[in-house]
Short mmCIF file of C-alpha atoms and ligand atoms in Angstrom, two decimals:
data_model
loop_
_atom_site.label_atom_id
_atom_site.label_comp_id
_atom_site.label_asym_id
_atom_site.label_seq_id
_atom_site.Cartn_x
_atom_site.Cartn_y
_atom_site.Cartn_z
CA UNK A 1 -1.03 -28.46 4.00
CA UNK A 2 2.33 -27.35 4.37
CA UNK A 3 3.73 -24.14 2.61
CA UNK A 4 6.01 -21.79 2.75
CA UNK A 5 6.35 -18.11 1.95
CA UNK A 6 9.18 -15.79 0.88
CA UNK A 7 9.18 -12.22 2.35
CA UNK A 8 7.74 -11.43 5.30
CA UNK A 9 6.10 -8.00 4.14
CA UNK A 10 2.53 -6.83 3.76
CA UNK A 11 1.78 -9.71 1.41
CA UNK A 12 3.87 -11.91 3.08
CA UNK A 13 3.54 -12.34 6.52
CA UNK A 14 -0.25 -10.91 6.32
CA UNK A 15 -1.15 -14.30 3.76
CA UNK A 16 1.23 -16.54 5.82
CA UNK A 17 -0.36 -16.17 9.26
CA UNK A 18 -4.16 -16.03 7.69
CA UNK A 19 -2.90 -19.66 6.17
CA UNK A 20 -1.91 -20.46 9.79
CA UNK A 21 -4.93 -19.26 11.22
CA UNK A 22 -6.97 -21.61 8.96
CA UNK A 23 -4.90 -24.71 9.85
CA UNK A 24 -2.27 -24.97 7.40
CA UNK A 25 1.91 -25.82 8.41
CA UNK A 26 3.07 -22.44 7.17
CA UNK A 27 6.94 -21.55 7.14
CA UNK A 28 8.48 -17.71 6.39
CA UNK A 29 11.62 -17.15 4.99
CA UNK A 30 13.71 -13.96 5.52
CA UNK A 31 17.28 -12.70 5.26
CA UNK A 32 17.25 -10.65 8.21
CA UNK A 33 18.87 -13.03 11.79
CA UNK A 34 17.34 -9.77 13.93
CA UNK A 35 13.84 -9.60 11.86
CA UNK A 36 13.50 -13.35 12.17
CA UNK A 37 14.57 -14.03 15.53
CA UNK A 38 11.94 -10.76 16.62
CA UNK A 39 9.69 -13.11 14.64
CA UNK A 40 9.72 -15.95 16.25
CA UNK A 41 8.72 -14.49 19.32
CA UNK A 42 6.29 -12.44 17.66
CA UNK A 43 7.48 -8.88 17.18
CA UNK A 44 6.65 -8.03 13.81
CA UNK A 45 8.44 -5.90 11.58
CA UNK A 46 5.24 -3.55 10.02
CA UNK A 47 2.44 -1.73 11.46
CA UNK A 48 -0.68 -3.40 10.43
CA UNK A 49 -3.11 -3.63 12.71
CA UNK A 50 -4.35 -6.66 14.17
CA UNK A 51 -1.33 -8.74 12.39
CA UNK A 52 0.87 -9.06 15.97
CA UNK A 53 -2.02 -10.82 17.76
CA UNK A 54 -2.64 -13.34 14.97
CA UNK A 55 1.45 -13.98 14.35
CA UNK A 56 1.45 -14.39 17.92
CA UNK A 57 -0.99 -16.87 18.13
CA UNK A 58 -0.14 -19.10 15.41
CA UNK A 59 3.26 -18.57 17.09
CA UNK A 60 1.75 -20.40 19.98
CA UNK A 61 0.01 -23.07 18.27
CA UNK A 62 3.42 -24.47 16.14
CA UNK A 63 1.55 -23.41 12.74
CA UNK A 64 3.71 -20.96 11.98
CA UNK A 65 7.38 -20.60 11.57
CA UNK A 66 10.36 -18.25 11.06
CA UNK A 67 13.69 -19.33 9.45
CA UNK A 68 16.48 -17.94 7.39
CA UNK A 69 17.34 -21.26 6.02
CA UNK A 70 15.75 -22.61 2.73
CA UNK A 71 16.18 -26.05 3.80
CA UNK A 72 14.08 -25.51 7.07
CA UNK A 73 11.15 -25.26 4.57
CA UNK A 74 11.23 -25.99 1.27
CA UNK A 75 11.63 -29.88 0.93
CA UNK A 76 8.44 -30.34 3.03
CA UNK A 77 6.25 -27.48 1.46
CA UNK A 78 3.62 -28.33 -1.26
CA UNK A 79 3.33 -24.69 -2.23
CA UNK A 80 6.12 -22.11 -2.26
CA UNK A 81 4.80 -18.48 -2.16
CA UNK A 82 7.62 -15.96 -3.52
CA UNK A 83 6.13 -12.75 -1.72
CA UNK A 84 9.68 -10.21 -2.20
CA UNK A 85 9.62 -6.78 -3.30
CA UNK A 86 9.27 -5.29 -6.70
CA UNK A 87 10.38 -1.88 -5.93
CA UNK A 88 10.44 0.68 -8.99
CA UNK A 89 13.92 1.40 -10.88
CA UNK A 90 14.79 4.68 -12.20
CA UNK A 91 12.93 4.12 -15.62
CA UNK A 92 9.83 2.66 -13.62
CA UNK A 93 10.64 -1.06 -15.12
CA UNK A 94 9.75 -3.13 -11.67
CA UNK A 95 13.19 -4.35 -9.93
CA UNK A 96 12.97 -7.91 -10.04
CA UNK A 97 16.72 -9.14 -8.87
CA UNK A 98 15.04 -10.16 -5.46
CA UNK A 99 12.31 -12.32 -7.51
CA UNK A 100 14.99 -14.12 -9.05
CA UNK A 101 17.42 -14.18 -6.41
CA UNK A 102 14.56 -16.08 -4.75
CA UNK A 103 13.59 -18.68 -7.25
CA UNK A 104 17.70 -20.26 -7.22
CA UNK A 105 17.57 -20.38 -3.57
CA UNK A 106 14.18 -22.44 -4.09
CA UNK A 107 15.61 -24.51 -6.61
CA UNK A 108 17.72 -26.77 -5.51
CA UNK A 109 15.62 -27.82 -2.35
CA UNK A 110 13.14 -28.85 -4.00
CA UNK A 111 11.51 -32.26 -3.35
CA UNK A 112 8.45 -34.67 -5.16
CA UNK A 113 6.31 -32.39 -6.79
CA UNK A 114 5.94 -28.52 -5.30
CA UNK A 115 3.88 -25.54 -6.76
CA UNK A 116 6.06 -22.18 -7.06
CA UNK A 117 3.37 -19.22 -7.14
CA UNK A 118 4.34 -15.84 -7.71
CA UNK A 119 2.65 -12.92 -4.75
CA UNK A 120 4.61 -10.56 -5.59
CA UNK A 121 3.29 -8.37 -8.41
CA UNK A 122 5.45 -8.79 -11.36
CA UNK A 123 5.45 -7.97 -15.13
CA UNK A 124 3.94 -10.44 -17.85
CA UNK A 125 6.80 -13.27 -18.52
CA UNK A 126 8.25 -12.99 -15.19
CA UNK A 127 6.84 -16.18 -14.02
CA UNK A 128 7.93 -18.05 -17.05
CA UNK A 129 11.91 -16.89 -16.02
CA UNK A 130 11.02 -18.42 -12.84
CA UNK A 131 10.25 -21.29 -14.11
CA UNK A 132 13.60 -21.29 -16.30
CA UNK A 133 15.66 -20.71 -13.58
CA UNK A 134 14.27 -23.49 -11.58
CA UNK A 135 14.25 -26.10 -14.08
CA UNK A 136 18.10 -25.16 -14.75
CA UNK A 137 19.12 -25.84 -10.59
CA UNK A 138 16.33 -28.27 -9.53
CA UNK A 139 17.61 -31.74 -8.69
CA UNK A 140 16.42 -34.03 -11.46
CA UNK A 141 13.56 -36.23 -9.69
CA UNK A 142 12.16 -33.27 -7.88
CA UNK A 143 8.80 -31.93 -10.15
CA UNK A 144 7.12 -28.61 -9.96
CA UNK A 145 4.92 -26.39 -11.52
CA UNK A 146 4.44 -22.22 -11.97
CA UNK A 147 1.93 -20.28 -10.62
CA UNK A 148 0.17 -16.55 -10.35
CA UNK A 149 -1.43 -15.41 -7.68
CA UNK A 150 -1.73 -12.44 -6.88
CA UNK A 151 -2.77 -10.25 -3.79
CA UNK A 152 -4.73 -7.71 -3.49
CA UNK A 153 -5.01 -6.72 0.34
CA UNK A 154 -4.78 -2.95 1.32
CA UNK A 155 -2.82 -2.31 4.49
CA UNK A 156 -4.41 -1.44 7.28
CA UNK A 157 -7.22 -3.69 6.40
CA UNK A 158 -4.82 -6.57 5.34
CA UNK A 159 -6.37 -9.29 7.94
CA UNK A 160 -9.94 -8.73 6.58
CA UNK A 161 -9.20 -8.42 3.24
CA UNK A 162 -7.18 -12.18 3.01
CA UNK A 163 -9.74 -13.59 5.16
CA UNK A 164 -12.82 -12.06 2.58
CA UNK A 165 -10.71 -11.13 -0.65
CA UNK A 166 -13.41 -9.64 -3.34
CA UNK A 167 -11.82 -12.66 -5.64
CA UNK A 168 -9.02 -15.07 -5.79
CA UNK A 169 -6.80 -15.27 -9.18
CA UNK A 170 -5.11 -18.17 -9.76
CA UNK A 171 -2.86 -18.36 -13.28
CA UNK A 172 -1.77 -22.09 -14.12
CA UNK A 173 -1.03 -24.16 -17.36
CA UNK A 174 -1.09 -27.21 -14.79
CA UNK A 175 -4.25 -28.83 -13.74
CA UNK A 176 -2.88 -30.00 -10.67
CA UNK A 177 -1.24 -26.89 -9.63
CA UNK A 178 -4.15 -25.79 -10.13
CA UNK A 179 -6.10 -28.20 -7.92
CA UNK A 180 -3.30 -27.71 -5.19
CA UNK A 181 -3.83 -24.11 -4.79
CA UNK A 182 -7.76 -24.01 -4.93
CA UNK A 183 -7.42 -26.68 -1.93
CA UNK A 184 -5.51 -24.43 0.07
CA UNK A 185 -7.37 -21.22 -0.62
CA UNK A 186 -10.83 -23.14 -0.19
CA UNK A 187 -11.50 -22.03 3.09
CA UNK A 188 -11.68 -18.71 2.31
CA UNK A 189 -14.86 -17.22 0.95
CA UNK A 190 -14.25 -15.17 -2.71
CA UNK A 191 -14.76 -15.24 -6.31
CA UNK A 192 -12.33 -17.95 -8.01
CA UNK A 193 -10.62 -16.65 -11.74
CA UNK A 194 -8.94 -19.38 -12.90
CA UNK A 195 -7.13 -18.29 -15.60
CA UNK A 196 -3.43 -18.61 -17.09
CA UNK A 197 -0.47 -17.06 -15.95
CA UNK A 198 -0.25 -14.18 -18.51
CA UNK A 199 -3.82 -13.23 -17.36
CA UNK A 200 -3.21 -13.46 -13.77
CA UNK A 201 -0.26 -11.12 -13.62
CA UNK A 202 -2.27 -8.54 -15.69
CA UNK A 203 -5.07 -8.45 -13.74
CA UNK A 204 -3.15 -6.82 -10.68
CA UNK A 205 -1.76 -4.03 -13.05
CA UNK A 206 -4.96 -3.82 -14.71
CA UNK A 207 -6.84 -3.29 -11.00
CA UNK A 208 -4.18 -1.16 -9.54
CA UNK A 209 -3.86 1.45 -12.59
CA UNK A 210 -8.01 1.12 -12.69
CA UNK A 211 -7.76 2.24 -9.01
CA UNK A 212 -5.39 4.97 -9.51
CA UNK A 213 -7.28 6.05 -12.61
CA UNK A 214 -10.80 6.12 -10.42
CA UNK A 215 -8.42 8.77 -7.65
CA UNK A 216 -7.38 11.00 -10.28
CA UNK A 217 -10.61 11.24 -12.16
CA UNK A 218 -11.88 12.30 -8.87
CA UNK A 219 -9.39 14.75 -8.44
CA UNK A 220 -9.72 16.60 -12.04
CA UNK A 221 -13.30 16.41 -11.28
CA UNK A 222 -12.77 18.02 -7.80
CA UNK A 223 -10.49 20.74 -9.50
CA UNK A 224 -12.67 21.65 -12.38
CA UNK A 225 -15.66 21.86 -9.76
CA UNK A 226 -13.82 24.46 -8.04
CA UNK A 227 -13.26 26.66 -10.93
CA UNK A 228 -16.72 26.18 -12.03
CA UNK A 229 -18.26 26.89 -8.27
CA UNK A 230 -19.78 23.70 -8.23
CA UNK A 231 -19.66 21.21 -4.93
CA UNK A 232 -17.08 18.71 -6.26
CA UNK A 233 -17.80 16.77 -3.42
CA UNK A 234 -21.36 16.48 -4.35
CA UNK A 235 -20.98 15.98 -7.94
CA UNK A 236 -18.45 12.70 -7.06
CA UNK A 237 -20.72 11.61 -4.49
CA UNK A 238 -23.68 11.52 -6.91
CA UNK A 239 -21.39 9.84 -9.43
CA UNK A 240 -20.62 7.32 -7.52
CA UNK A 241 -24.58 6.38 -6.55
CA UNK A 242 -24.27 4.76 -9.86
CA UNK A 243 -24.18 1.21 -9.32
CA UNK A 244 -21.85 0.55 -12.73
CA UNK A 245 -19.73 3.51 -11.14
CA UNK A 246 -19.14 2.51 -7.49
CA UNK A 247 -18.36 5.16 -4.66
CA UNK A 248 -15.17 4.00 -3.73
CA UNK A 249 -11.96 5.39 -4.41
CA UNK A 250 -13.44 8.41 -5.65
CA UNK A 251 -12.42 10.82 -2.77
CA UNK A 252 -10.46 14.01 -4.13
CA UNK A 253 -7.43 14.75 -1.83
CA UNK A 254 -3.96 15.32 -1.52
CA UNK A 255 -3.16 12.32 -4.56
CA UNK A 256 -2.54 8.59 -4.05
CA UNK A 257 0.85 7.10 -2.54
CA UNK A 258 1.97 3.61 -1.04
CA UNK A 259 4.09 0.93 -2.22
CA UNK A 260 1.69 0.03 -5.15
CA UNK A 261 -0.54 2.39 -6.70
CA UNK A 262 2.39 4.52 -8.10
CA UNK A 263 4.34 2.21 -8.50
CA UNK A 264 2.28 0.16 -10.78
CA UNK A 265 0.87 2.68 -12.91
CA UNK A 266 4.52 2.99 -14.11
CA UNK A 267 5.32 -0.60 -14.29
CA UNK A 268 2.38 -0.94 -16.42
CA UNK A 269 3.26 1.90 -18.73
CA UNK A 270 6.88 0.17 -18.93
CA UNK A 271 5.16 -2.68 -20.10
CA UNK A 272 2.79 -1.19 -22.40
CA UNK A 273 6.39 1.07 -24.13
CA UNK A 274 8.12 -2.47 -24.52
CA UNK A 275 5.51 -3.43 -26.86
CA UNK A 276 5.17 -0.40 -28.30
CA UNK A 277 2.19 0.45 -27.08
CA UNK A 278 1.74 4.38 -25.75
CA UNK A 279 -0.77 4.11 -22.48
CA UNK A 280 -1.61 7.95 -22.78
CA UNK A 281 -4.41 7.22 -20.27
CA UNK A 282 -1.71 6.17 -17.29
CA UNK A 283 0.68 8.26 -18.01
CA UNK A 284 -2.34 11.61 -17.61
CA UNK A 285 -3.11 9.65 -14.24
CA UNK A 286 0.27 10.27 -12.69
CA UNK A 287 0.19 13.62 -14.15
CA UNK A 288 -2.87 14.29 -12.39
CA UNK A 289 -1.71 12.77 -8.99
CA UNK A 290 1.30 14.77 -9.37
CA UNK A 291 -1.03 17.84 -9.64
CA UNK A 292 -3.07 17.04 -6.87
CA UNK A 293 0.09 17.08 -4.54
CA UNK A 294 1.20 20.50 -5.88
CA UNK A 295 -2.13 21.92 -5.34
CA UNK A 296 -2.06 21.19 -1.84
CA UNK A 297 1.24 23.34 -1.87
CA UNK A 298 -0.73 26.54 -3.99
CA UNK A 299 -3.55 26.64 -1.49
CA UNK A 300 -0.88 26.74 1.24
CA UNK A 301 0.38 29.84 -0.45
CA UNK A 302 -2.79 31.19 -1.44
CA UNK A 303 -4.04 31.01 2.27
CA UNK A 304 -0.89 32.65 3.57
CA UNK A 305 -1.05 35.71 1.49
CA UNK A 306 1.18 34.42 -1.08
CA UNK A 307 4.42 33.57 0.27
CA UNK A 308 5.80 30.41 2.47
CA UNK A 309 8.87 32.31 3.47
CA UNK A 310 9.56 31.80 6.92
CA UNK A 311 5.87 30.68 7.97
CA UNK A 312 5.25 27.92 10.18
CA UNK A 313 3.10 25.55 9.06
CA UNK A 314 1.69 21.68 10.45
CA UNK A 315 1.05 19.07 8.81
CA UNK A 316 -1.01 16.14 10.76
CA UNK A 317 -0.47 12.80 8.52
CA UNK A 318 2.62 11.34 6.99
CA UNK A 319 1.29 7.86 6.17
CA UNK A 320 0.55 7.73 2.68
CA UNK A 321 -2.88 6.43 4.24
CA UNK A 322 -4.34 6.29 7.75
CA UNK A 323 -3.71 2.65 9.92
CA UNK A 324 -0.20 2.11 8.71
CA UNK A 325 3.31 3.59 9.11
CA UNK A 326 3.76 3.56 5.73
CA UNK A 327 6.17 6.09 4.37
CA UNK A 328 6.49 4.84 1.35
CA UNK A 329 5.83 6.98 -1.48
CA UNK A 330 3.64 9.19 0.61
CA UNK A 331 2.13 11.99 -0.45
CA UNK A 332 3.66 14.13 2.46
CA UNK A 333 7.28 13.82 1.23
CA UNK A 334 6.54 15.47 -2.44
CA UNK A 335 4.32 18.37 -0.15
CA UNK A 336 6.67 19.16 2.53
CA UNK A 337 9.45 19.18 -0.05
CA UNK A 338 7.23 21.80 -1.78
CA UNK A 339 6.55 24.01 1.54
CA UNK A 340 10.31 23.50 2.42
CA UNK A 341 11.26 24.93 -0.73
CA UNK A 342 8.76 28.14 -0.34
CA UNK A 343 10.80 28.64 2.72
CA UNK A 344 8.33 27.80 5.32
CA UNK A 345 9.68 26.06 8.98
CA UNK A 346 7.35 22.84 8.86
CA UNK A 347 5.95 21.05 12.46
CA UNK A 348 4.37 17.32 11.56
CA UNK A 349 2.82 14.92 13.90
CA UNK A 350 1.91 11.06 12.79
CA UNK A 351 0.07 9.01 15.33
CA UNK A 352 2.42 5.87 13.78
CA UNK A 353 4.49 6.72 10.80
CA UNK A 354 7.12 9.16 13.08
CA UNK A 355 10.03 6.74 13.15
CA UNK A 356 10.09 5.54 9.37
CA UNK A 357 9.32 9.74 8.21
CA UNK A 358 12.45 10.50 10.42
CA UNK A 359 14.27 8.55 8.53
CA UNK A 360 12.96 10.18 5.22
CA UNK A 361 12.35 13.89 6.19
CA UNK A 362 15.35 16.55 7.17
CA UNK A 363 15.11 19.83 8.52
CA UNK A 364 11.28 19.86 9.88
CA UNK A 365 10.57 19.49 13.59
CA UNK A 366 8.67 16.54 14.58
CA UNK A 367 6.07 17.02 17.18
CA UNK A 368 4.58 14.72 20.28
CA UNK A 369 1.01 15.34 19.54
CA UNK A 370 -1.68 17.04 17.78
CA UNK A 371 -1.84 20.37 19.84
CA UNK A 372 1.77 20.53 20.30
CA UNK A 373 2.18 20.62 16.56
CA UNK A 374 -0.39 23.68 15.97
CA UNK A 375 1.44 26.09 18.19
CA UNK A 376 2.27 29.34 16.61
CA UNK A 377 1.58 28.06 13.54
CA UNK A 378 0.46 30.59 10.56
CA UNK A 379 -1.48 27.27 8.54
CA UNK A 380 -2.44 23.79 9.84
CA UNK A 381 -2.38 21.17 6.99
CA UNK A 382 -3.88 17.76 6.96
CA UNK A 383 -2.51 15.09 4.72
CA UNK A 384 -3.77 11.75 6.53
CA UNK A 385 -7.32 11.09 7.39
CA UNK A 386 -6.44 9.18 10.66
CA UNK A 387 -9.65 8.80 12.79
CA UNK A 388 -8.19 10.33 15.81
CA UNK A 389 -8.02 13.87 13.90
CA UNK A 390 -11.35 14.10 12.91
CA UNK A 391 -11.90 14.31 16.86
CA UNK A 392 -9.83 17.24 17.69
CA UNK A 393 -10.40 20.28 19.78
CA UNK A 394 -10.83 22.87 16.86
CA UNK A 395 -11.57 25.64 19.32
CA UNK A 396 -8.24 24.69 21.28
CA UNK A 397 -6.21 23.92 18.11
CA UNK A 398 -7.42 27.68 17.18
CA UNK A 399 -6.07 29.36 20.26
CA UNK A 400 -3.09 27.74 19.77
CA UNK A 401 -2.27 28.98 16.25
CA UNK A 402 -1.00 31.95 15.28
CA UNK A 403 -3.56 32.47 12.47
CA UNK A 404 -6.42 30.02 11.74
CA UNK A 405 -5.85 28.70 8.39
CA UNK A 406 -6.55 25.20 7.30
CA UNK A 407 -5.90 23.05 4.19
CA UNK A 408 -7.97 20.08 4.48
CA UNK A 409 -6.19 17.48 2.32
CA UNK A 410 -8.54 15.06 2.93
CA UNK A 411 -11.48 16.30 3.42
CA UNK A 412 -12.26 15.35 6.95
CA UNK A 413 -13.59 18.60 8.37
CA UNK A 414 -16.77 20.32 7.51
CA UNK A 415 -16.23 24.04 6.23
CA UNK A 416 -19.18 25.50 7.52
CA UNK A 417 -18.38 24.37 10.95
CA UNK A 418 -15.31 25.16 10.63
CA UNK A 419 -15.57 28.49 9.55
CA UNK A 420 -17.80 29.23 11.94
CA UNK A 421 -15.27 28.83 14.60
CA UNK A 422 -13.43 31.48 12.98
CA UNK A 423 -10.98 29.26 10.66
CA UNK A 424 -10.27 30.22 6.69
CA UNK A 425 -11.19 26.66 5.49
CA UNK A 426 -9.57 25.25 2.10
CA UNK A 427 -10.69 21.96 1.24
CA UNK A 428 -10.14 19.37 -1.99
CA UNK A 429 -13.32 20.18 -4.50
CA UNK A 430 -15.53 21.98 -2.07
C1 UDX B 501 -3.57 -0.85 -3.05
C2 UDX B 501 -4.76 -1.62 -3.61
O1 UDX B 501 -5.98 -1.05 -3.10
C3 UDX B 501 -4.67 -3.09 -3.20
O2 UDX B 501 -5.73 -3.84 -3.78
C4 UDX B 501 -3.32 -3.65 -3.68
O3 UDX B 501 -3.16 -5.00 -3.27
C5 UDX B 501 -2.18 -2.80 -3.15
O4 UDX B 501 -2.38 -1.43 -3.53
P1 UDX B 501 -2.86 0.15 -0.68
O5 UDX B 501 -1.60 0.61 -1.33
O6 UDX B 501 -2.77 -0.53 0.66
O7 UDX B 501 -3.66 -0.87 -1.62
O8 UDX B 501 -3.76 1.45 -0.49
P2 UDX B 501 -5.17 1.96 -1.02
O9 UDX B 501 -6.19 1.79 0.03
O10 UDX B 501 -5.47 1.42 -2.35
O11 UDX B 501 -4.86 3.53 -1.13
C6 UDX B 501 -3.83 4.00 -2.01
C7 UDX B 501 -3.74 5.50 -1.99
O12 UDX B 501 -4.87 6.07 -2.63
C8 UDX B 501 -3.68 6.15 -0.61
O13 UDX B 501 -2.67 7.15 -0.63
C9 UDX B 501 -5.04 6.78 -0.42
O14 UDX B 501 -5.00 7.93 0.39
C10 UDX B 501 -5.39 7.13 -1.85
N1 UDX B 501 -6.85 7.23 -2.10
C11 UDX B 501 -7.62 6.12 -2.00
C12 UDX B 501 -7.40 8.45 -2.48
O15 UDX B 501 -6.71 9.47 -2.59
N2 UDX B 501 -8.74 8.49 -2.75
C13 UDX B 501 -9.55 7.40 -2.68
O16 UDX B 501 -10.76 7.53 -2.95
C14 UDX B 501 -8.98 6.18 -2.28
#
């Protein structure tokens, strides 16, 4: 089959070359010449990994293809996939100019009969706009129908997750849209929902905010166990043996980030206020995440005798989440704000996310590795749980310090070890 998709992001070019890789004609559209042209010859834009080597092979093959030109693509498509951002506004309502920008470039391209589904995750009603805005610049003959369907990959496990999704929604009043798109996705093994639209654009909210909900349960839990002496730790892994529970996403840490899980939550709750409905629950959750960020910043100060003034202090882990360069709503930013503000001189070292946090933090000194970034400090902070740091030297990174102190943000050292080597160990709920 041949499609095309809009946005060459996570969700875009991840879906587009696993559509490649099973066979399919698959075009991209962007509206960057330099991001294209790097695409064509297989530089990719993102840091996800094992995306290069499967662009580049499609690449090879003459399954996939790069263009800034709607024409290039969308009279020979049988599915469109719009896959642009939604970032937040001010008020949290998802920004959905680029959506809609998108659908009257589409329009008036389109040929025979073409299926317009929706990637990107938008707000109930959206798709039926779309659909407005088409049928108002389409050429007469041409015929299409809307669809939903949404994505639910994580980055830096994008590939696997396309390839073996836990389910694949697909919201469409039309049979045959309906028929197109389970053809396309067949070779790929997952649960089918076949639903409407409506349904289908709720159900990302729905699993997102459930997702963020399960984090900051975990992190209340974590907090209370700590007041209460208990092994928070424990008590959440115990939880989570229950089947009708589930173990993941219930590590306590230093709060969610990324480009969804925040964002989301407050899309959702825009939603809910528009139809005057007050989701109390959502709005505790980003409370709680907002805590879990600031607590990082009091056990800083608690370990450092109370004040931040003029201590140096590194932080390993600026990706909102290990195997990505993610910056984007990352936990780090609200933290080092927070030590910044206490006064303290602040050394970080990211084995990927360096360039895009230099563009986002000022005023902190950015380290080439994970000794150089300990020196002389007073605290040693970790934020990311990237593999390579739950290898290090802790007898070396010890010497190097000026006093052993360590807030373990995610968890990934174990205290008793730990303090045995001499270190004043702080973890999330232990
Ligand atoms: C998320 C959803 O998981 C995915 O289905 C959707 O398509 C996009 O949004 P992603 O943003 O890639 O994916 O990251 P995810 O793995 O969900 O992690 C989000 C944040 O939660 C990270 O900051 C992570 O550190 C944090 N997290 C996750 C926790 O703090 N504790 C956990 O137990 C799990």
């Amino acid at each position: 089959m041949t499609i095309t998709f809009i946005g060459h992001g996570y969700v875009g070019l991840v879906s587009a070359s696993v559509f490649a890789d099973l066979g399919n004609t698959v075009w991209v559209i962007g509206h960057t010449k330099e991001k294209i042209e790097n695409l064509k010859k297989g530089i990719i834009p993102i840091y996800e990994p094992g995306l290069e080597e499967i662009v580049r092979k499609n690449v090879k093959a003459k399954r996939i293809f790069f263009t800034l030109d709607y024409k290039d693509a969308i009279p020979e498509s049988s599915v469109v996939f719009i896959a642009v951002g939604t970032p937040p506004k001010d008020n949290g309502e998802a920004d959905l100019s680029a959506v809609f920008e998108v659908a009257k470039k589409i329009a008036p391209y389109l040929t025979g009969y073409t299926v317009v589904a929706t990637k990107s995750t938008v707000p109930v009603g959206t798709n039926r706009k779309i659909k407005e805005i088409i049928n108002q610049l389409k050429p007469q003959k041409a015929e299409f129908d809307i669809a939903s369907v949404p994505e639910f990959l994580r980055e830096g496990q994008a590939i696997s997750d396309t390839f073996h999704p836990d389910r694949i929604v697909i919201g469409t009043e039309s049979k045959q849209a309906e028929n197109l798109l389970v053809e396309l996705h067949k070779p790929i093994d997952g649960n089918y929902v076949l639903t409407n639209i409506e349904t289908a654009e709720m159900i990302k909210y729905a699993a997102n905010a459930f997702l963020a909900t399960k984090i900051s349960f975990a992190n209340s839990i974590a907090y209370l166990s700590g007041l209460i002496g208990a092994d928070g730790l424990k008590v959440l892994e115990a939880v989570g043996l229950d089947k009708r529970i589930g173990s993941y996403f219930l590590s306590p840490g230093a709060g969610f980030g990324g480009s969804c899980l925040p964002k989301d939550i407050k899309a959702l709750l825009n939603i809910a206020k528009t139809k005057g409905y007050d989701f109390g629950l959502l709005k505790e959750v980003d409370k709680v995440n907002n805590q879990a960020m600031k607590e990082i910043v009091s056990k800083s100060k608690r370990l450092l005798k109370g004040s931040l003034d003029n201590k140096t202090i590194a932080v390993l882990g600026l990706s909102f989440k290990p195997n990505t360069d993610d910056m984007r709503d990352a936990p780090s930013i609200e933290i080092i704000g927070g030590l910044k503000k206490g006064g303290a001189k602040i050394k970080v070292y990211d084995p990927v996310a360096m360039e895009n946090a230099k563009k986002i933090l000022k005023g902190i000194t950015f380290s080439k590795d994970c000794y150089q970034v300990v020196e002389d400090a007073d605290l040693l902070i970790v934020l990311t749980e990237w593999n390579e740091f739950r290898q290090l030297d802790l007898k070396k990174i010890k010497k190097l310090m000026r006093k052993p102190n360590i807030v373990d943000g995610r968890n990934i050292y174990d205290p008793k070890e730990t303090r045995k080597l001499g270190f004043v160990y702080l973890g999330v709920g232990r």
